GROMACS .gro file of C-alpha atoms in nm:
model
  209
    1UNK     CA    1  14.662  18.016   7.888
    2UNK     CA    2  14.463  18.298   7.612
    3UNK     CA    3  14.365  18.505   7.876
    4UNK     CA    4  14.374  18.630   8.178
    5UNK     CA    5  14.092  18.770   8.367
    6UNK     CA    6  14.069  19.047   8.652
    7UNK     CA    7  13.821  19.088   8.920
    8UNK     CA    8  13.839  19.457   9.034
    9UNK     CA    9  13.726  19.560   9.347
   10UNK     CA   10  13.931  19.377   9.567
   11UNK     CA   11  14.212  19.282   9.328
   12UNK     CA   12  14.252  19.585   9.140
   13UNK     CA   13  14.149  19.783   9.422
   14UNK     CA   14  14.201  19.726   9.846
   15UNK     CA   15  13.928  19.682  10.024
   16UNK     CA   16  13.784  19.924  10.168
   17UNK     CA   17  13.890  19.986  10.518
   18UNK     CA   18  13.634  20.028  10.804
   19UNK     CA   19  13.571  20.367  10.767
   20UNK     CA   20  13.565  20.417  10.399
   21UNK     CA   21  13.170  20.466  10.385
   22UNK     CA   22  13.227  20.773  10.681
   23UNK     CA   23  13.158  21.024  10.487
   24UNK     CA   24  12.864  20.849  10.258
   25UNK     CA   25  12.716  20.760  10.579
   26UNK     CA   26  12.721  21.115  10.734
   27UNK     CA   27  12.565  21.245  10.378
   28UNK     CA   28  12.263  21.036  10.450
   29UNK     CA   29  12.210  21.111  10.782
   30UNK     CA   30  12.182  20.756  11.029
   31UNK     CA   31  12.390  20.574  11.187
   32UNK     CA   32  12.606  20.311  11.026
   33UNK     CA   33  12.394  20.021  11.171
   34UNK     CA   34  12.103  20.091  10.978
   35UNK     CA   35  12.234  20.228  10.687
   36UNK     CA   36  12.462  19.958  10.554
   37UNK     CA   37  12.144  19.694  10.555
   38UNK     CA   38  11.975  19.962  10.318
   39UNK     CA   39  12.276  19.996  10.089
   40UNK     CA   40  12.311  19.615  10.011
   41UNK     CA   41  11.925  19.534  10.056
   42UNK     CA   42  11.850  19.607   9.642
   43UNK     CA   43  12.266  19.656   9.540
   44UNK     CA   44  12.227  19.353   9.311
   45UNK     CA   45  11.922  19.545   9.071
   46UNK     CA   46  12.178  19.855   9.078
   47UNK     CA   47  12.535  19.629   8.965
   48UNK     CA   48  12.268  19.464   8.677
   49UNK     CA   49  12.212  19.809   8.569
   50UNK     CA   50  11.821  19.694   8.609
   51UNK     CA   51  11.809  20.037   8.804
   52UNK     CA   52  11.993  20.381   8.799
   53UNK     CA   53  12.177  20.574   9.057
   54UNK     CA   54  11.879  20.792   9.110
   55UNK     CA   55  11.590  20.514   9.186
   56UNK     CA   56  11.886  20.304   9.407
   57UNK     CA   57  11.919  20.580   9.587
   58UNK     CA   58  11.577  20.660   9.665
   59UNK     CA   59  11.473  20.324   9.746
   60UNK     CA   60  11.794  20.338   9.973
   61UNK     CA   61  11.628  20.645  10.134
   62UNK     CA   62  11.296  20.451  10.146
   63UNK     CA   63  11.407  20.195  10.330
   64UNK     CA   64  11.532  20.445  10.591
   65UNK     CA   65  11.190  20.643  10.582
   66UNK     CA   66  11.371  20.926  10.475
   67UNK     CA   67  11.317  21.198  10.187
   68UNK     CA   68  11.507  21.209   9.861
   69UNK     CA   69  11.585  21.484   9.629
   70UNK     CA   70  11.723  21.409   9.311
   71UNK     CA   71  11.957  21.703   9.357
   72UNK     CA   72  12.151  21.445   9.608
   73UNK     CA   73  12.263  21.175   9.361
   74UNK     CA   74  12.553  21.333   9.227
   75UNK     CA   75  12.709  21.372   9.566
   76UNK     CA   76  12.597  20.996   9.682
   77UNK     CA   77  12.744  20.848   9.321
   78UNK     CA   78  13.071  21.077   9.382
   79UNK     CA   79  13.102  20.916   9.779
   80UNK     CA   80  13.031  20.565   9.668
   81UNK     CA   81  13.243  20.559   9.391
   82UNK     CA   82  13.547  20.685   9.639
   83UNK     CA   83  13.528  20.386   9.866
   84UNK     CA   84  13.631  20.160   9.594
   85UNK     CA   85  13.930  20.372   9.393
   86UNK     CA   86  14.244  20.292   9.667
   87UNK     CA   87  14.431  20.115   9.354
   88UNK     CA   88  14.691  19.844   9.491
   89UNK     CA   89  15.020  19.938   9.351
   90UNK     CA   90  15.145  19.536   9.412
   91UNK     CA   91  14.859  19.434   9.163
   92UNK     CA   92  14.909  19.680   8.925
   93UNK     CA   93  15.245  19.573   8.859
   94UNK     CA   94  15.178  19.216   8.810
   95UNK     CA   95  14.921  19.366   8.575
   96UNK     CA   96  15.230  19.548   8.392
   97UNK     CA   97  15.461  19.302   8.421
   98UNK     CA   98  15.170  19.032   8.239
   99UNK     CA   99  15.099  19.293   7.957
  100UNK     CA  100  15.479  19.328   7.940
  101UNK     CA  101  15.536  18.942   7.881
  102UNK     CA  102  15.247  18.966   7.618
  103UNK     CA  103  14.956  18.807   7.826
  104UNK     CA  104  14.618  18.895   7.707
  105UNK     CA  105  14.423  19.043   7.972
  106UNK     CA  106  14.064  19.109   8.043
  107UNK     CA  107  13.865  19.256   8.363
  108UNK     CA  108  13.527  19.135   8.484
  109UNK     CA  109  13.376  19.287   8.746
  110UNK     CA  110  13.022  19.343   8.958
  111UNK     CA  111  13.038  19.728   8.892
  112UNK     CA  112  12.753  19.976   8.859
  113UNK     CA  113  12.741  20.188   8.547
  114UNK     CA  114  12.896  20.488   8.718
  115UNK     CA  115  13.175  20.331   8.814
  116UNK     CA  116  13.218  20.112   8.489
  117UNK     CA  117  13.268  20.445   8.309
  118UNK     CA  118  13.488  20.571   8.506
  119UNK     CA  119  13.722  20.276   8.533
  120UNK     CA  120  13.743  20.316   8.178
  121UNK     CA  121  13.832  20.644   8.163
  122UNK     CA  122  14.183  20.535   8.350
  123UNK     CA  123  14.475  20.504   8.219
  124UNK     CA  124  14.575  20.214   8.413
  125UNK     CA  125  14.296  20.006   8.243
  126UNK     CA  126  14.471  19.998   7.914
  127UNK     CA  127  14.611  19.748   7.922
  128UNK     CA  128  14.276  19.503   7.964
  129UNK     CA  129  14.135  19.432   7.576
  130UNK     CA  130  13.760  19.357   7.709
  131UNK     CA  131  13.669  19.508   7.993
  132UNK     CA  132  13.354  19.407   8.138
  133UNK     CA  133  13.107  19.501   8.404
  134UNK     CA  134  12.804  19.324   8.558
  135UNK     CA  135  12.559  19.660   8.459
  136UNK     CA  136  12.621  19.624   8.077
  137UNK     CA  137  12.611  19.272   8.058
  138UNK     CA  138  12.284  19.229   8.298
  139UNK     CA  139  12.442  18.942   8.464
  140UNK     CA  140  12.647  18.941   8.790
  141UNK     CA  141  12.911  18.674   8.961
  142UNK     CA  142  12.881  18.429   9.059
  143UNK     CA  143  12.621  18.363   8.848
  144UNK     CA  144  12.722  18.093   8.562
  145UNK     CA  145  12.598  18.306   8.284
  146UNK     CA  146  12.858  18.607   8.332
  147UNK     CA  147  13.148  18.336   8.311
  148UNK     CA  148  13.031  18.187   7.986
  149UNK     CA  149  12.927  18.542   7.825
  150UNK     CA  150  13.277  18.631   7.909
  151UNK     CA  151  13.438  18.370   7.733
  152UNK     CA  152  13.217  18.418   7.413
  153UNK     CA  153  13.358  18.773   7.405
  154UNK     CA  154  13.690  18.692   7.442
  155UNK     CA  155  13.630  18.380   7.220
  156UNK     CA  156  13.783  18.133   7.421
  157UNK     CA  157  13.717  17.814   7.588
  158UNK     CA  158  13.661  17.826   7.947
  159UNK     CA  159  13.991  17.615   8.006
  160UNK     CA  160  14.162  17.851   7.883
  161UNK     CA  161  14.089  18.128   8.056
  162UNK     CA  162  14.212  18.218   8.440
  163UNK     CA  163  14.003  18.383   8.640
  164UNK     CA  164  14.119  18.574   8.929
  165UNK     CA  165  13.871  18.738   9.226
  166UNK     CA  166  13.892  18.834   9.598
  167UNK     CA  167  13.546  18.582   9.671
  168UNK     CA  168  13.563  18.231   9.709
  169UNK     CA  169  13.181  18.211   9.607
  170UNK     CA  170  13.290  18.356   9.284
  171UNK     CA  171  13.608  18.178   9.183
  172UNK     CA  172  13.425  17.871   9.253
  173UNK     CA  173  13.125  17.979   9.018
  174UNK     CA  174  13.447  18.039   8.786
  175UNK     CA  175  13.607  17.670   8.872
  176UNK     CA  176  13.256  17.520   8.793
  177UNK     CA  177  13.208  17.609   8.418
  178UNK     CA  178  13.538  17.509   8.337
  179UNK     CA  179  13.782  17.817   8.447
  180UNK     CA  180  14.114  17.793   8.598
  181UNK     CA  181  14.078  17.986   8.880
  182UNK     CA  182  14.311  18.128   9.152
  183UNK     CA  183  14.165  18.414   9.493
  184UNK     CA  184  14.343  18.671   9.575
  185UNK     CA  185  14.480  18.726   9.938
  186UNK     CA  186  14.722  18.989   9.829
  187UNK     CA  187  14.986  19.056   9.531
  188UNK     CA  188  15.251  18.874   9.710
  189UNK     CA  189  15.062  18.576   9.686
  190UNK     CA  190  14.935  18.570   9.384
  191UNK     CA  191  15.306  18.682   9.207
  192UNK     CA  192  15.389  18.336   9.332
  193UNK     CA  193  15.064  18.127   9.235
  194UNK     CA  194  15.180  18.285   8.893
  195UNK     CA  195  15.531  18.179   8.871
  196UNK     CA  196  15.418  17.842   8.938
  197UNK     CA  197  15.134  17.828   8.701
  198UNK     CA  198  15.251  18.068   8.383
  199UNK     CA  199  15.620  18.053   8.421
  200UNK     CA  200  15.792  18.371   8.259
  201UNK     CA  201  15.468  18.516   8.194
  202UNK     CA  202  15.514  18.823   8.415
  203UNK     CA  203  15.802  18.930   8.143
  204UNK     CA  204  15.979  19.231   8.297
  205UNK     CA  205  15.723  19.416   8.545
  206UNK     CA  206  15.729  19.824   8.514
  207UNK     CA  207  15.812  20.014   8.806
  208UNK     CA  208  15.618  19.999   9.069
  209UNK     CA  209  15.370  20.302   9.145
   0.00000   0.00000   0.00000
């Protein structure tokens, strides 16, 4: 296998756990039953980077019928970002132990522009030679064209690249253009879907965090 390629949220990260968005929600002002339908209504324009924080966040606000003040978007980026940054230690040390046994590594993920800098900026991410995110490429999974642009970066044939993600809908995308693909339902799991498909590629892991 060339490479090996993360999702993030999900894989890199746990998923959020119910009450993650609390303190987002309270910063808006509704209740949680009518603000979540707002906050994924237009999410895909804001991962394509075809909008920025400030107009997501207004039409958010729009679609609430309340005000927005651009003074606000600092605080709602800082929130939202924060739901999705609970790194799982069990993933990060397959990651380690991967880079260790010289695996080439790559992460893909549906990630706004805020949060693709600052997943950059850590030093955990390293070890991933491309690192890619849905609002610089303008494409999004599961969408065919993300999987194929990813490949031509990393200049390698779809079968040879594994793909790894927390969605069904997207590893299938993945599976379709010609990916090996495995979804993650937890470290544990997929330490042993790698064993049995890249023996000895996990080389020595580092300590776990």
């Amino acid at each position: 296998m060339d490479w090996i390629v993360f999702d993030y949220a999900g894989v890199i990260s746990r998923p959020p756990p119910a009450d993650a968005g609390t303190r987002l929600v309270e910063a808006v002002g509704v209740e949680p039953a009518l603000f979540w339908p707002a906050y994924w209504q237009n999410r895909r324009a804001y991962d394509l980077g075809a909008v920025d924080a400030a107009a997501y966040w207004r039409d958010v606000h729009d679609q609430l019928g309340l005000p927005f003040e651009d003074a606000a978007r600092e605080r709602l980026v800082a929130l939202d970002l924060g739901i999705w940054l609970d790194l799982d230690p069990g993933t990060l040390e397959i990651v380690d132990g991967l880079a260790a046994g010289g695996a080439r590594l790559a992460l893909l993920s549906n990630a706004v522009v805020e949060m693709a800098r600052l997943i950059e900026g850590q030093s955990w991410s390293g070890v991933f030679r491309h690192r890619l995110f849905s609002a610089d490429l303008h494409l999004t999974k599961p969408g065919a064209e993300i999987y194929h642009r990813t490949c031509e970066v990393l200049g390698a044939q779809p079968g040879d690249v594994l793909f790894i993600d927390d969605r069904q809908e997207n590893v299938d995308a993945a599976r379709a253009v010609g990916m090996k693909a495995l979804l993650f339902t937890g470290a544990a799991r997929l330490r042993a879907d790698l064993e049995v498909l890249l023996p000895g590629a996990l080389g020595r892991s580092a300590t776990a965090r």
